[in-house]
Amino acid sequence: MLKNQKMDWPFLFILPSLLGFLLFYICPFLTSLRYVFVDKPVNGNFVGMQNFIDLFQSKSYLNGLKNTLIFMGISIPVNIVLSLRISLMIHKMTGQKELFTLLFLIPLVIPSGSMLYFWKMLFDYNGYVNNLLFRIGIDNVNWLGTSLARYVMIGVFVWKSLGYNIVLFLSGLSSIPKEYYAAAKVDGASEIQEFFKITLVHLLPTLIVIVILSIIDSFKIFKEIYLIAGNYPHDSIYTLQHFMNNMFHSLNYQKLTTATCVLVLAITMSTQILFKLEKKVR
Amino acid sequence: MKKKMIHTLNYMALFLLGILFIYPLIVTFTNSFMSEKEIMLHYSTQLSLFDVLEGIKDAFVDMKLIPDQVSGEQYEEVLIAQPSFLVLLTNSMKITFPVVIGNVLVSLLSAYGFTLWQWKYKEALFRLYVIVMLMPLQAVIVPNYIIADTLQIKDSNLAIILPGIFAPFGTFLLRQNMKAMSKEYFEAASVDGASIGYIFLYIVVPQMKSGISALSILVFIEYWNLVEQAVIFIKEYYREPLSVYLSRIAEGKVGLIFAASCVYMFVPIWFLILGQKDLEKGIELSGIK
């Protein structure tokens, strides 16, 4: 009787969430799958795998995919290294840790819309950065109209999401027993050895969580790019989400859904790997 | 001696970096006290007649920290003269608050369920939540659109609010937070014959304060910052949230953008300052497996 109760009751707690999750995410996704194999959304003919072939021959898709991968490949490591460095600095401080963490957390909560005009004025062709460069005798740099746009966006991304990582790293750092460092000192370990043999090893689980959350965050940078540069930005910041967004607005559901399928596969595989890694380092 | 110096340098470097991080905020705040005229003067890159006469070829944006003359003109315009701004602010609230409250309630229940439930495929189901959580918004927009169409809520805020309430991130965050709670709490209470509902209300929920605050703040900033869904589901100008409106005045009427931005970001910053400790604790625990 009691065992039976243990089986059923918890399920009732999940039920509201599960029903909503199925109704608003899983079921409509499964419904949308019918677009994958047809040539147009209404009264389409069955075309087999043609949409996948078309997708991987589409220049704008490949460009978006490439840019998203490059963006993640640069911004996530840069973000991790920088936030770890700053966390180590805050960790060593004796007071005011809260205040400093707050400074880095503020960009996280500022709505993108509030900063939109500031970024535009900063990086405009006649913007403030170019004004400063002009004063020291450097010609105008086209920040948003050349491949430099990618690095501007990486900068905005790091600015926004550094604080979150710092909080996670600080918690990871404070959970490393101090005795380990004392013991290492006795053995005559250098600071660099300490960092790699103690600090980094203990931060591995934190790192995996940071990577998972950074993937979510790096997808969200689309909002900034979209607000600053519109639907068709410079080639170097045209991301996967631009492609999907534009397909949606041009009612090309079959291409969009096909792209979503590829993404679902990629994300499923990545999480599988990350979860496996997590089990190992724990 | 040497150690102390390193310490001071450490402080200074961090301090400078911190100032650099909130520099955009400082500029937005101080410039919100400029008059419209002064803003045009600093931010317009169009050449005036005098510039041409003086042989200046490029007019640059000049960001000034201190206004020449402190004026409340922008705030007056935004808060008093233009009632539409307050309507838009209310629109943002009408979407954000239901999502925050709904998502916290639903996630709290399901996180508790996931913690207690003993089912073979529980972890597989949870992983499905994580996969959906990782998907970018653009990938779930077609599903969102299909379901809104089926339920015939395409023209109401519900098309945005309902998927928000059931977004899987809340379950993920709160479940990780519950893992940090000691198992004995659950066990002790059930030995005493307390029902699962009683444990939930009187033992689990009170201890989840920081998790709940963290989730509320994170969901709040996400929906306060709503852009993409609004572009798709909200066609009427009077129903738009502030985020979309701000992107439009950045194109044209810039004379009041700094005050409008300040009012808009004041709310989340205020929440952050109130709830910093809880937010940090709630985020920290998402790392526990």
Coordinates of C-alpha atoms in Angstrom, one line a residue:
Chain A
M1 CA 0.0 0.0 0.0
L2 CA 2.7 2.4 1.1
K3 CA 4.9 1.4 -1.8
N4 CA 2.0 2.0 -4.2
Q5 CA 1.5 5.4 -2.8
K6 CA 5.2 6.2 -3.4
M7 CA 4.8 5.3 -7.0
D8 CA 1.9 7.4 -7.9
W9 CA 1.9 10.6 -5.8
P10 CA 5.1 12.1 -7.1
F11 CA 3.8 11.6 -10.6
L12 CA 0.8 13.9 -9.9
F13 CA 3.3 16.7 -9.0
I14 CA 4.9 16.4 -12.4
L15 CA 1.6 16.1 -14.3
P16 CA 0.8 19.8 -14.8
S17 CA 4.3 20.5 -16.1
L18 CA 4.4 17.4 -18.2
L19 CA 1.0 18.1 -19.8
G20 CA 2.0 21.6 -20.7
F21 CA 5.4 20.5 -21.9
L22 CA 3.9 17.9 -24.2
L23 CA 1.1 20.2 -25.4
F24 CA 3.3 23.3 -26.1
Y25 CA 6.6 21.8 -27.1
I26 CA 6.6 18.1 -28.0
C27 CA 3.3 17.6 -29.7
P28 CA 3.5 20.6 -32.0
F29 CA 7.1 19.7 -32.8
L30 CA 6.0 16.2 -33.8
T31 CA 3.1 17.8 -35.9
S32 CA 5.6 20.1 -37.5
L33 CA 7.7 17.1 -38.7
R34 CA 5.3 16.6 -41.5
Y35 CA 6.8 19.6 -43.2
V36 CA 10.2 17.9 -43.4
F37 CA 9.1 15.6 -46.2
V38 CA 7.0 17.9 -48.4
D39 CA 7.8 20.6 -50.9
K40 CA 5.4 23.3 -49.6
P41 CA 3.5 23.8 -46.3
V42 CA 0.0 23.5 -47.8
N43 CA -1.0 20.6 -50.2
G44 CA 2.7 19.7 -50.5
N45 CA 4.0 16.6 -52.4
F46 CA 6.1 14.0 -50.7
V47 CA 9.7 14.6 -51.6
G48 CA 11.6 12.2 -49.4
M49 CA 14.9 13.5 -48.2
Q50 CA 15.1 16.3 -50.7
N51 CA 14.7 19.0 -48.1
F52 CA 17.8 17.8 -46.2
I53 CA 19.8 17.8 -49.5
D54 CA 18.5 21.3 -50.3
L55 CA 19.3 22.5 -46.8
F56 CA 22.9 21.4 -47.0
Q57 CA 23.3 23.0 -50.4
S58 CA 21.8 26.3 -49.2
K59 CA 24.4 28.9 -49.0
S60 CA 22.7 31.0 -46.3
Y61 CA 22.1 27.9 -44.2
L62 CA 25.8 26.8 -44.4
N63 CA 26.9 30.4 -43.7
G64 CA 24.6 30.6 -40.6
L65 CA 25.8 27.2 -39.4
K66 CA 29.4 28.1 -39.9
N67 CA 29.0 31.5 -38.1
T68 CA 27.1 29.9 -35.1
L69 CA 29.9 27.3 -34.7
I70 CA 32.6 29.9 -35.0
F71 CA 30.8 32.2 -32.6
M72 CA 30.4 29.4 -30.0
G73 CA 33.9 28.2 -30.6
I74 CA 35.4 31.5 -29.7
S75 CA 33.0 33.1 -27.3
I76 CA 32.5 30.2 -24.9
P77 CA 36.2 29.5 -24.3
V78 CA 37.0 33.3 -24.0
N79 CA 34.1 33.7 -21.6
I80 CA 35.3 30.7 -19.5
V81 CA 38.9 31.8 -19.3
L82 CA 38.0 35.4 -18.5
S83 CA 35.4 34.5 -15.9
L84 CA 37.8 32.0 -14.3
R85 CA 40.5 34.6 -14.1
I86 CA 38.2 37.2 -12.5
S87 CA 36.7 34.6 -10.1
L88 CA 40.2 33.8 -8.9
M89 CA 40.8 37.5 -8.3
I90 CA 37.5 38.0 -6.4
H91 CA 38.0 34.7 -4.5
K92 CA 41.3 36.0 -3.1
M93 CA 39.8 39.2 -1.8
T94 CA 39.0 39.7 1.8
G95 CA 36.0 42.0 1.6
Q96 CA 33.5 43.5 -0.8
K97 CA 33.1 40.2 -2.7
E98 CA 29.4 40.9 -3.0
L99 CA 29.9 44.3 -4.5
F100 CA 32.3 43.2 -7.1
T101 CA 30.1 40.2 -8.1
L102 CA 27.2 42.7 -8.4
L103 CA 29.1 44.8 -10.9
F104 CA 29.6 41.8 -13.1
L105 CA 26.1 40.6 -12.7
I106 CA 24.4 43.8 -13.7
P107 CA 24.8 43.3 -17.5
L108 CA 22.9 40.0 -17.1
V109 CA 19.7 41.7 -16.0
I110 CA 19.8 44.8 -18.3
P111 CA 17.2 44.4 -21.1
S112 CA 18.7 44.3 -24.6
G113 CA 16.4 47.1 -25.7
S114 CA 17.8 49.5 -23.1
M115 CA 21.4 49.0 -24.4
L116 CA 20.5 49.0 -28.1
Y117 CA 21.0 52.7 -28.7
F118 CA 24.2 52.7 -26.7
W119 CA 25.8 49.9 -28.8
K120 CA 24.7 51.6 -32.0
M121 CA 26.3 54.9 -31.0
L122 CA 29.4 53.2 -29.8
F123 CA 30.1 51.2 -32.9
D124 CA 28.5 53.3 -35.6
Y125 CA 30.7 54.3 -38.5
N126 CA 30.7 57.8 -37.0
G127 CA 30.4 56.4 -33.5
Y128 CA 32.2 57.0 -30.3
V129 CA 34.9 54.4 -30.7
N130 CA 35.8 55.8 -34.1
N131 CA 35.7 59.3 -32.5
L132 CA 38.4 58.2 -30.0
L133 CA 40.4 56.5 -32.7
F134 CA 40.2 59.6 -34.9
R135 CA 41.6 61.7 -32.1
I136 CA 44.7 59.5 -32.0
G137 CA 44.9 59.6 -35.8
I138 CA 43.4 56.3 -36.9
D139 CA 40.9 56.3 -39.7
N140 CA 37.2 55.2 -39.3
V141 CA 36.8 51.5 -38.8
N142 CA 33.6 49.9 -40.1
W143 CA 32.8 47.8 -37.0
L144 CA 29.4 46.5 -38.0
G145 CA 29.8 46.3 -41.8
T146 CA 32.8 44.1 -42.0
S147 CA 33.9 40.8 -40.4
L148 CA 34.9 42.8 -37.3
A149 CA 31.2 42.6 -36.5
R150 CA 31.8 39.1 -35.2
Y151 CA 34.2 40.3 -32.6
V152 CA 31.9 43.2 -31.5
M153 CA 29.2 40.6 -30.9
I154 CA 31.5 38.3 -29.0
G155 CA 32.4 41.3 -26.9
V156 CA 28.7 42.0 -26.2
F157 CA 28.1 38.4 -25.4
V158 CA 31.0 38.2 -22.9
W159 CA 29.8 41.4 -21.3
K160 CA 26.4 40.0 -20.8
S161 CA 27.1 36.5 -19.6
L162 CA 30.4 36.8 -17.7
G163 CA 28.6 37.4 -14.3
Y164 CA 26.7 34.1 -14.4
N165 CA 29.9 32.2 -14.9
I166 CA 31.6 34.1 -12.2
V167 CA 28.9 33.1 -9.7
L168 CA 29.3 29.5 -10.7
F169 CA 33.1 29.5 -10.5
L170 CA 33.1 31.3 -7.1
S171 CA 30.9 28.6 -5.7
G172 CA 33.1 25.9 -7.2
L173 CA 36.3 27.6 -5.8
S174 CA 34.8 28.0 -2.3
S175 CA 34.1 24.3 -2.1
I176 CA 37.7 23.3 -2.6
P177 CA 39.1 22.4 0.8
K178 CA 41.9 24.8 1.9
E179 CA 43.9 21.8 3.2
Y180 CA 44.7 20.8 -0.3
Y181 CA 46.6 24.0 -0.9
A182 CA 48.4 23.8 2.4
A183 CA 49.5 20.3 1.6
A184 CA 50.7 21.4 -1.8
K185 CA 52.7 24.2 -0.2
V186 CA 54.4 21.7 2.1
D187 CA 55.3 19.6 -0.9
G188 CA 56.8 22.7 -2.6
A189 CA 54.3 23.0 -5.5
S190 CA 54.5 26.2 -7.5
E191 CA 51.4 28.4 -8.0
I192 CA 51.0 27.1 -11.6
Q193 CA 51.1 23.5 -10.4
E194 CA 48.6 24.3 -7.7
F195 CA 46.2 25.8 -10.3
F196 CA 46.4 22.9 -12.7
K197 CA 46.6 20.0 -10.2
I198 CA 44.1 21.3 -7.6
T199 CA 41.9 24.2 -8.7
L200 CA 41.2 23.1 -12.3
V201 CA 40.6 19.4 -11.4
H202 CA 38.0 20.4 -8.8
L203 CA 36.3 22.9 -11.1
L204 CA 35.7 20.3 -13.8
P205 CA 32.0 19.6 -12.8
T206 CA 31.4 23.3 -12.6
L207 CA 32.9 23.6 -16.1
I208 CA 30.5 21.2 -17.6
V209 CA 27.5 23.0 -16.2
I210 CA 29.0 26.3 -17.5
V211 CA 29.4 24.8 -21.0
I212 CA 25.7 23.6 -21.0
L213 CA 24.4 27.0 -19.9
S214 CA 26.8 28.9 -22.2
I215 CA 25.2 27.1 -25.2
I216 CA 21.8 28.5 -24.1
D217 CA 23.3 31.9 -23.7
S218 CA 25.1 32.0 -26.9
F219 CA 21.9 31.2 -28.8
K220 CA 20.3 34.2 -27.0
I221 CA 22.8 36.7 -28.5
F222 CA 20.6 36.6 -31.6
K223 CA 18.4 39.1 -29.9
E224 CA 21.2 41.7 -29.8
I225 CA 22.3 41.0 -33.3
Y226 CA 18.8 41.2 -34.5
L227 CA 18.1 44.5 -32.7
I228 CA 21.4 46.1 -33.7
A229 CA 21.8 44.9 -37.3
G230 CA 18.3 43.7 -38.3
N231 CA 17.2 40.7 -40.3
Y232 CA 20.1 40.7 -42.8
P233 CA 23.2 41.7 -40.9
H234 CA 26.8 41.5 -42.2
D235 CA 27.7 38.0 -43.4
S236 CA 30.0 37.3 -40.5
I237 CA 27.1 37.6 -37.9
Y238 CA 24.4 35.9 -39.9
T239 CA 23.7 33.1 -37.6
L240 CA 21.6 29.9 -37.7
Q241 CA 18.8 31.8 -36.0
H242 CA 18.8 34.4 -38.7
F243 CA 18.3 31.7 -41.2
M244 CA 15.5 30.1 -39.2
N245 CA 13.9 33.4 -38.5
N246 CA 13.9 34.5 -42.1
M247 CA 12.5 31.1 -43.2
F248 CA 9.7 31.6 -40.7
H249 CA 8.8 35.0 -42.0
S250 CA 8.9 33.9 -45.6
L251 CA 6.6 31.0 -44.7
N252 CA 9.2 28.4 -45.8
Y253 CA 8.2 26.0 -43.0
Q254 CA 9.7 23.0 -44.6
K255 CA 13.2 24.4 -44.7
L256 CA 12.9 25.7 -41.1
T257 CA 11.6 22.5 -39.8
T258 CA 14.3 20.5 -41.5
A259 CA 16.9 22.9 -40.0
T260 CA 15.3 22.4 -36.6
C261 CA 15.6 18.6 -37.0
V262 CA 19.3 18.8 -37.7
L263 CA 19.7 21.1 -34.6
V264 CA 17.7 18.7 -32.4
L265 CA 20.0 15.8 -33.5
A266 CA 23.1 17.9 -32.9
I267 CA 22.0 19.1 -29.5
T268 CA 20.9 15.6 -28.4
M269 CA 24.3 14.3 -29.3
S270 CA 26.1 17.1 -27.5
T271 CA 24.1 16.6 -24.3
Q272 CA 24.7 12.9 -24.5
I273 CA 28.5 13.6 -24.6
L274 CA 28.3 16.2 -21.8
F275 CA 26.3 14.0 -19.5
K276 CA 28.7 11.1 -20.1
L277 CA 31.6 13.5 -19.3
E278 CA 29.9 14.7 -16.2
K279 CA 29.5 11.2 -14.9
K280 CA 33.2 10.6 -15.4
V281 CA 34.5 13.8 -13.7
R282 CA 32.2 13.5 -10.7
Chain B
M1 CA 54.9 44.1 1.9
K2 CA 55.0 42.5 -1.6
K3 CA 51.9 40.6 -0.8
K4 CA 50.1 43.7 0.2
M5 CA 51.0 45.4 -3.0
I6 CA 49.7 42.5 -5.1
H7 CA 46.6 42.7 -3.1
T8 CA 46.1 46.4 -3.8
L9 CA 46.8 45.9 -7.5
N10 CA 44.3 43.1 -7.5
Y11 CA 41.6 45.4 -6.1
M12 CA 42.5 48.2 -8.5
A13 CA 42.4 45.9 -11.6
L14 CA 39.0 44.5 -10.5
F15 CA 37.7 47.9 -9.8
L16 CA 38.6 49.3 -13.2
L17 CA 37.2 46.2 -14.9
G18 CA 34.0 46.5 -12.9
I19 CA 33.6 50.2 -13.9
L20 CA 34.2 49.2 -17.5
F21 CA 31.4 46.7 -17.2
I22 CA 28.9 49.1 -15.9
Y23 CA 30.1 52.0 -18.1
P24 CA 27.1 51.5 -20.6
L25 CA 24.8 51.8 -17.6
I26 CA 26.5 54.9 -16.3
V27 CA 26.3 56.6 -19.7
T28 CA 22.6 55.7 -20.1
F29 CA 21.9 57.0 -16.6
T30 CA 23.7 60.4 -16.8
N31 CA 22.5 61.0 -20.4
S32 CA 18.9 60.6 -19.3
F33 CA 19.3 64.0 -17.6
M34 CA 20.2 65.7 -20.8
S35 CA 17.7 67.9 -22.7
E36 CA 16.6 66.7 -26.2
K37 CA 18.6 69.5 -27.7
E38 CA 21.8 68.4 -26.1
I39 CA 21.3 64.8 -27.1
M40 CA 20.9 65.9 -30.7
L41 CA 24.0 67.9 -30.4
H42 CA 26.2 65.0 -29.1
Y43 CA 24.6 62.1 -31.0
S44 CA 23.7 63.5 -34.4
T45 CA 26.3 62.7 -37.0
Q46 CA 24.8 65.0 -39.6
L47 CA 27.1 67.9 -40.5
S48 CA 25.7 71.3 -39.7
L49 CA 26.3 74.4 -41.8
F50 CA 29.0 75.6 -39.4
D51 CA 30.9 72.3 -39.7
V52 CA 30.9 72.6 -43.5
L53 CA 32.1 76.2 -43.2
E54 CA 34.9 75.2 -40.9
G55 CA 36.0 72.4 -43.2
I56 CA 35.1 69.5 -40.9
K57 CA 34.4 66.4 -42.9
D58 CA 33.2 64.0 -40.3
A59 CA 30.9 64.6 -37.4
F60 CA 31.4 61.9 -34.7
V61 CA 29.2 60.8 -31.9
D62 CA 30.4 62.3 -28.7
M63 CA 29.5 60.4 -25.5
K64 CA 29.5 62.8 -22.6
L65 CA 29.3 61.6 -19.1
I66 CA 28.1 64.8 -17.5
P67 CA 25.3 66.8 -19.1
D68 CA 26.0 70.5 -19.7
Q69 CA 22.8 71.2 -18.0
V70 CA 20.9 68.8 -15.8
S71 CA 17.3 68.6 -17.0
G72 CA 14.3 66.4 -16.2
E73 CA 12.9 67.0 -19.7
Q74 CA 13.2 63.4 -20.9
Y75 CA 11.6 61.9 -17.8
E76 CA 8.8 64.5 -18.0
E77 CA 8.2 63.5 -21.6
V78 CA 8.3 59.8 -20.9
L79 CA 6.4 59.6 -17.7
I80 CA 3.9 62.5 -18.0
A81 CA 3.6 63.9 -21.5
Q82 CA 3.5 60.5 -23.3
P83 CA 0.9 58.2 -21.7
S84 CA 1.7 55.6 -24.4
F85 CA 4.9 54.9 -22.7
L86 CA 3.1 53.8 -19.5
V87 CA 0.7 51.7 -21.6
L88 CA 3.7 49.9 -23.1
L89 CA 5.2 49.4 -19.6
T90 CA 1.9 47.8 -18.5
N91 CA 2.0 45.6 -21.6
S92 CA 5.4 44.3 -20.6
M93 CA 4.1 43.6 -17.1
K94 CA 1.0 41.8 -18.4
I95 CA 3.2 39.3 -20.2
T96 CA 6.0 39.0 -17.7
F97 CA 4.2 38.6 -14.4
P98 CA 1.9 35.7 -15.4
V99 CA 4.9 33.8 -16.9
V100 CA 7.0 34.3 -13.8
I101 CA 4.2 33.2 -11.4
G102 CA 3.0 30.3 -13.6
N103 CA 6.5 29.0 -14.3
V104 CA 7.6 29.1 -10.7
L105 CA 4.5 27.2 -9.5
V106 CA 4.6 24.6 -12.2
S107 CA 8.4 24.1 -12.0
L108 CA 8.3 23.8 -8.2
L109 CA 5.7 21.0 -8.4
S110 CA 7.5 19.1 -11.1
A111 CA 10.9 19.5 -9.5
Y112 CA 9.5 18.0 -6.4
G113 CA 7.9 15.2 -8.4
F114 CA 11.2 14.5 -10.2
T115 CA 13.0 14.4 -6.9
L116 CA 10.7 11.8 -5.3
W117 CA 9.4 9.8 -8.3
Q118 CA 11.0 6.4 -8.8
W119 CA 10.4 5.5 -12.4
K120 CA 12.7 3.7 -14.7
Y121 CA 12.5 6.3 -17.4
K122 CA 12.6 9.3 -15.2
E123 CA 16.1 10.4 -16.2
A124 CA 15.2 9.9 -19.9
L125 CA 12.2 12.2 -19.5
F126 CA 14.4 14.7 -17.7
R127 CA 16.9 14.6 -20.5
L128 CA 14.1 15.5 -22.9
Y129 CA 13.4 18.6 -20.8
V130 CA 17.1 19.5 -21.0
I131 CA 17.2 19.1 -24.8
V132 CA 14.2 21.4 -25.2
M133 CA 15.7 23.8 -22.8
L134 CA 18.8 24.0 -25.0
M135 CA 16.9 24.8 -28.2
P136 CA 17.1 28.3 -29.4
L137 CA 13.9 30.2 -29.6
Q138 CA 13.8 30.2 -33.3
A139 CA 13.6 26.4 -33.3
V140 CA 10.5 26.3 -31.1
I141 CA 8.7 29.1 -32.8
V142 CA 7.0 26.9 -35.4
P143 CA 5.7 24.5 -32.7
N144 CA 4.6 27.5 -30.7
Y145 CA 2.8 28.9 -33.7
I146 CA 1.1 25.6 -34.6
I147 CA -0.2 25.2 -31.1
A148 CA -1.4 28.8 -30.8
D149 CA -3.2 28.3 -34.1
T150 CA -4.8 25.1 -32.9
L151 CA -6.0 26.6 -29.7
Q152 CA -7.0 29.8 -31.4
I153 CA -5.0 32.1 -29.1
K154 CA -2.8 33.5 -31.9
D155 CA -4.0 37.0 -31.3
S156 CA -3.8 37.1 -27.6
N157 CA -0.9 37.3 -25.1
L158 CA -1.6 33.7 -24.2
A159 CA 0.3 32.6 -27.3
I160 CA 3.4 33.9 -25.5
I161 CA 2.5 33.3 -21.9
L162 CA 1.5 29.7 -22.0
P163 CA 4.7 28.3 -23.6
G164 CA 6.6 30.5 -21.1
I165 CA 4.8 28.9 -18.1
F166 CA 5.8 25.4 -19.3
A167 CA 9.3 26.2 -20.3
P168 CA 11.6 23.4 -19.0
F169 CA 14.4 25.6 -17.6
G170 CA 12.5 26.1 -14.3
T171 CA 12.2 22.4 -13.7
F172 CA 15.9 22.0 -14.4
L173 CA 17.0 24.8 -12.0
L174 CA 14.7 23.9 -9.1
R175 CA 15.4 20.2 -9.4
Q176 CA 19.1 20.9 -9.1
N177 CA 18.3 23.1 -6.1
M178 CA 16.3 20.4 -4.4
K179 CA 19.2 17.9 -4.8
A180 CA 21.1 20.1 -2.5
M181 CA 18.5 19.6 0.3
S182 CA 19.3 16.9 2.7
K183 CA 17.4 13.6 2.0
E184 CA 16.7 13.2 5.7
Y185 CA 14.1 15.9 5.4
F186 CA 12.0 13.9 3.0
E187 CA 12.6 10.7 5.0
A188 CA 12.1 12.0 8.5
A189 CA 8.7 13.5 7.6
S190 CA 7.4 10.4 5.9
V191 CA 8.3 8.2 8.8
D192 CA 6.3 10.5 11.0
G193 CA 3.4 9.8 8.8
A194 CA 3.3 13.2 7.1
S195 CA 1.8 13.2 3.6
I196 CA 3.9 14.1 0.6
G197 CA 1.8 17.3 0.1
Y198 CA 2.4 18.3 3.7
I199 CA 6.2 17.8 3.3
F200 CA 6.1 19.8 0.1
L201 CA 4.3 22.8 1.6
Y202 CA 5.9 23.0 5.0
I203 CA 9.3 21.6 4.6
V204 CA 10.4 21.8 1.0
V205 CA 9.0 25.1 -0.2
P206 CA 10.3 27.2 2.8
Q207 CA 13.8 25.8 2.1
M208 CA 13.6 26.6 -1.6
K209 CA 13.6 30.4 -1.0
S210 CA 16.7 31.1 -2.9
G211 CA 15.9 28.7 -5.7
I212 CA 12.5 30.3 -6.1
S213 CA 13.9 33.8 -6.1
A214 CA 16.7 32.9 -8.6
L215 CA 14.2 31.4 -11.0
S216 CA 11.8 34.3 -10.6
I217 CA 14.6 36.8 -11.4
L218 CA 15.9 34.8 -14.4
V219 CA 12.4 34.2 -15.9
F220 CA 11.6 37.8 -15.2
I221 CA 14.6 39.2 -17.1
E222 CA 13.9 36.9 -20.0
Y223 CA 10.3 38.0 -20.5
W224 CA 10.9 41.6 -19.7
N225 CA 13.4 41.4 -22.5
L226 CA 11.0 39.8 -24.9
V227 CA 11.6 40.6 -28.5
E228 CA 11.2 37.7 -31.0
Q229 CA 7.9 36.3 -29.8
A230 CA 6.4 39.8 -29.7
V231 CA 7.4 40.4 -33.3
I232 CA 5.6 37.3 -34.3
F233 CA 2.5 37.3 -32.2
I234 CA 1.8 40.9 -31.5
K235 CA 0.6 42.9 -34.4
E236 CA -1.2 45.8 -32.8
Y237 CA 0.9 48.8 -31.8
Y238 CA -1.0 49.3 -28.5
R239 CA -0.2 45.7 -27.3
E240 CA 3.5 45.9 -27.8
P241 CA 5.9 45.4 -24.9
L242 CA 8.5 48.1 -24.2
S243 CA 11.4 46.2 -25.7
V244 CA 10.0 46.4 -29.2
Y245 CA 9.1 50.0 -28.8
L246 CA 12.6 50.9 -27.7
S247 CA 14.1 49.4 -30.8
R248 CA 11.8 51.6 -32.8
I249 CA 12.6 54.9 -31.1
A250 CA 16.3 54.1 -31.5
E251 CA 15.6 54.5 -35.2
G252 CA 13.8 57.8 -35.0
K253 CA 12.9 59.8 -31.9
V254 CA 16.1 59.5 -29.9
G255 CA 15.5 62.6 -27.7
L256 CA 14.0 60.5 -24.9
I257 CA 15.6 57.1 -25.4
F258 CA 17.9 57.3 -22.4
A259 CA 15.1 58.1 -19.9
A260 CA 12.9 55.4 -21.5
S261 CA 15.8 52.9 -21.2
C262 CA 16.5 53.9 -17.6
V263 CA 12.8 53.4 -16.5
Y264 CA 12.8 50.1 -18.4
M265 CA 16.0 48.7 -16.8
F266 CA 15.3 50.1 -13.4
V267 CA 12.9 47.2 -12.5
P268 CA 15.3 44.3 -13.2
I269 CA 18.2 46.1 -11.6
W270 CA 16.2 46.8 -8.5
F271 CA 15.2 43.1 -8.4
L272 CA 18.9 42.1 -8.7
I273 CA 20.0 44.4 -5.9
L274 CA 17.2 43.1 -3.6
G275 CA 17.8 39.5 -4.5
Q276 CA 21.5 39.2 -5.2
K277 CA 22.2 36.7 -2.5
D278 CA 19.3 34.5 -3.4
L279 CA 20.1 34.7 -7.1
E280 CA 23.7 33.7 -6.5
K281 CA 22.8 30.8 -4.3
G282 CA 20.1 29.6 -6.7
I283 CA 22.6 29.8 -9.7
E284 CA 25.3 28.1 -7.7
L285 CA 23.2 25.1 -6.9
S286 CA 22.4 24.5 -10.5
G287 CA 25.9 23.1 -10.7
I288 CA 25.2 20.3 -8.3
K289 CA 24.5 16.9 -9.8

